[in-house]
Amino acid sequence: YFYMVTMYDWLVLSDSLSSEPTYSVDGAIQGYLSSLIQFHFDDAPDSVEMHRNNTIYATQNNRNPFVDYPHFIELIWYDHEHIPPLVD
């Protein structure tokens, strides 16, 4: 989802959904940001995902940067409450 949201600016990750469902591109909520951030920290990219990313690159010539650079989550959504504080 992080890849899709950064590639397609009409997709949205949010923690608040409107009371009315939307069935159009405008305002389409793709997922709960806090849940996805928590999942990102609970299940970091591993060798299986790196292999999958390499295989996709060999076929499609594109990569998921969030597998290659997981810290992008922190850089893009740095002010979200579910990003753990940096430890010195």
PDB file of C-alpha atoms in Angstrom:
ATOM      1  CA  TYR A   1       0.000   0.000   0.000  1.00  0.00           C
ATOM      2  CA  PHE A   2       2.804   2.451   0.758  1.00  0.00           C
ATOM      3  CA  TYR A   3       4.152   1.957  -2.754  1.00  0.00           C
ATOM      4  CA  MET A   4       0.726   2.382  -4.345  1.00  0.00           C
ATOM      5  CA  VAL A   5      -0.058   5.538  -2.365  1.00  0.00           C
ATOM      6  CA  THR A   6       3.229   7.174  -3.326  1.00  0.00           C
ATOM      7  CA  MET A   7       2.852   6.215  -6.984  1.00  0.00           C
ATOM      8  CA  TYR A   8      -0.813   7.185  -7.382  1.00  0.00           C
ATOM      9  CA  ASP A   9      -1.580  10.477  -5.665  1.00  0.00           C
ATOM     10  CA  TRP A  10      -5.337   9.913  -5.682  1.00  0.00           C
ATOM     11  CA  LEU A  11      -5.015   6.992  -3.260  1.00  0.00           C
ATOM     12  CA  VAL A  12      -5.083   7.882   0.432  1.00  0.00           C
ATOM     13  CA  LEU A  13      -3.990   6.239   3.665  1.00  0.00           C
ATOM     14  CA  SER A  14      -5.816   7.660   6.650  1.00  0.00           C
ATOM     15  CA  ASP A  15      -6.775   6.879  10.224  1.00  0.00           C
ATOM     16  CA  SER A  16     -10.156   8.512   9.900  1.00  0.00           C
ATOM     17  CA  LEU A  17     -12.750   7.355   7.454  1.00  0.00           C
ATOM     18  CA  SER A  18     -15.690   9.477   6.472  1.00  0.00           C
ATOM     19  CA  SER A  19     -19.091   8.300   7.593  1.00  0.00           C
ATOM     20  CA  GLU A  20     -20.168   8.058   3.979  1.00  0.00           C
ATOM     21  CA  PRO A  21     -18.504   5.412   1.811  1.00  0.00           C
ATOM     22  CA  THR A  22     -16.926   6.749  -1.346  1.00  0.00           C
ATOM     23  CA  TYR A  23     -17.061   4.800  -4.575  1.00  0.00           C
ATOM     24  CA  SER A  24     -15.098   7.242  -6.668  1.00  0.00           C
ATOM     25  CA  VAL A  25     -11.421   7.968  -7.172  1.00  0.00           C
ATOM     26  CA  ASP A  26     -11.744  11.271  -5.314  1.00  0.00           C
ATOM     27  CA  GLY A  27     -11.279  10.654  -1.618  1.00  0.00           C
ATOM     28  CA  ALA A  28     -10.796   6.903  -1.899  1.00  0.00           C
ATOM     29  CA  ILE A  29      -9.359   5.688   1.410  1.00  0.00           C
ATOM     30  CA  GLN A  30      -6.992   2.825   0.665  1.00  0.00           C
ATOM     31  CA  GLY A  31      -6.262   1.705   4.226  1.00  0.00           C
ATOM     32  CA  TYR A  32      -5.688   2.632   7.846  1.00  0.00           C
ATOM     33  CA  LEU A  33      -2.321   4.360   8.049  1.00  0.00           C
ATOM     34  CA  SER A  34      -1.702   3.517  11.714  1.00  0.00           C
ATOM     35  CA  SER A  35      -2.357  -0.204  11.118  1.00  0.00           C
ATOM     36  CA  LEU A  36      -0.016  -0.278   8.143  1.00  0.00           C
ATOM     37  CA  ILE A  37       2.724   1.573  10.031  1.00  0.00           C
ATOM     38  CA  GLN A  38       2.380  -0.835  12.951  1.00  0.00           C
ATOM     39  CA  PHE A  39       2.554  -3.806  10.574  1.00  0.00           C
ATOM     40  CA  HIS A  40       5.642  -2.294   8.935  1.00  0.00           C
ATOM     41  CA  PHE A  41       7.477  -2.197  12.273  1.00  0.00           C
ATOM     42  CA  ASP A  42       6.178  -5.614  13.384  1.00  0.00           C
ATOM     43  CA  ASP A  43       7.130  -7.372  10.131  1.00  0.00           C
ATOM     44  CA  ALA A  44      10.098  -5.659   8.501  1.00  0.00           C
ATOM     45  CA  PRO A  45      11.157  -6.670   4.964  1.00  0.00           C
ATOM     46  CA  ASP A  46      13.092  -9.925   5.008  1.00  0.00           C
ATOM     47  CA  SER A  47      15.054 -12.031   2.525  1.00  0.00           C
ATOM     48  CA  VAL A  48      11.858 -13.490   1.026  1.00  0.00           C
ATOM     49  CA  GLU A  49      10.551 -10.011   0.209  1.00  0.00           C
ATOM     50  CA  MET A  50      13.938  -8.950  -1.146  1.00  0.00           C
ATOM     51  CA  HIS A  51      13.933 -12.007  -3.423  1.00  0.00           C
ATOM     52  CA  ARG A  52      10.390 -11.201  -4.569  1.00  0.00           C
ATOM     53  CA  ASN A  53      11.405  -7.582  -5.226  1.00  0.00           C
ATOM     54  CA  ASN A  54      14.417  -8.764  -7.264  1.00  0.00           C
ATOM     55  CA  THR A  55      12.258 -11.203  -9.242  1.00  0.00           C
ATOM     56  CA  ILE A  56       9.703  -8.506 -10.040  1.00  0.00           C
ATOM     57  CA  TYR A  57      12.502  -6.163 -11.091  1.00  0.00           C
ATOM     58  CA  ALA A  58      13.897  -8.797 -13.461  1.00  0.00           C
ATOM     59  CA  THR A  59      10.489  -9.101 -15.129  1.00  0.00           C
ATOM     60  CA  GLN A  60       8.926  -5.638 -14.873  1.00  0.00           C
ATOM     61  CA  ASN A  61      12.004  -3.437 -14.420  1.00  0.00           C
ATOM     62  CA  ASN A  62      10.539  -1.712 -11.354  1.00  0.00           C
ATOM     63  CA  ARG A  63      11.072  -2.162  -7.622  1.00  0.00           C
ATOM     64  CA  ASN A  64       9.205  -1.488  -4.421  1.00  0.00           C
ATOM     65  CA  PRO A  65      11.373   1.136  -2.702  1.00  0.00           C
ATOM     66  CA  PHE A  66       9.795   0.372   0.682  1.00  0.00           C
ATOM     67  CA  VAL A  67      11.372  -3.085   0.556  1.00  0.00           C
ATOM     68  CA  ASP A  68      14.772  -1.705  -0.457  1.00  0.00           C
ATOM     69  CA  TYR A  69      14.609   1.275   1.917  1.00  0.00           C
ATOM     70  CA  PRO A  70      12.210   0.538   4.793  1.00  0.00           C
ATOM     71  CA  HIS A  71      13.194   3.774   6.541  1.00  0.00           C
ATOM     72  CA  PHE A  72      11.241   5.675   3.865  1.00  0.00           C
ATOM     73  CA  ILE A  73       8.165   5.037   6.043  1.00  0.00           C
ATOM     74  CA  GLU A  74       9.734   7.130   8.790  1.00  0.00           C
ATOM     75  CA  LEU A  75      10.837   9.848   6.374  1.00  0.00           C
ATOM     76  CA  ILE A  76       7.454  10.225   4.686  1.00  0.00           C
ATOM     77  CA  TRP A  77       5.153   9.788   7.688  1.00  0.00           C
ATOM     78  CA  TYR A  78       7.640  11.115  10.285  1.00  0.00           C
ATOM     79  CA  ASP A  79       5.031  12.933  12.349  1.00  0.00           C
ATOM     80  CA  HIS A  80       2.584  10.049  12.734  1.00  0.00           C
ATOM     81  CA  GLU A  81       1.929   8.911  16.297  1.00  0.00           C
ATOM     82  CA  HIS A  82       2.690   5.256  15.442  1.00  0.00           C
ATOM     83  CA  ILE A  83       6.268   5.981  14.358  1.00  0.00           C
ATOM     84  CA  PRO A  84       8.388   4.998  17.360  1.00  0.00           C
ATOM     85  CA  PRO A  85      10.739   7.676  18.653  1.00  0.00           C
ATOM     86  CA  LEU A  86      14.365   7.442  17.580  1.00  0.00           C
ATOM     87  CA  VAL A  87      16.632   5.948  20.218  1.00  0.00           C
ATOM     88  CA  ASP A  88      20.055   7.547  20.637  1.00  0.00           C
TER      89      ASP A  88
END
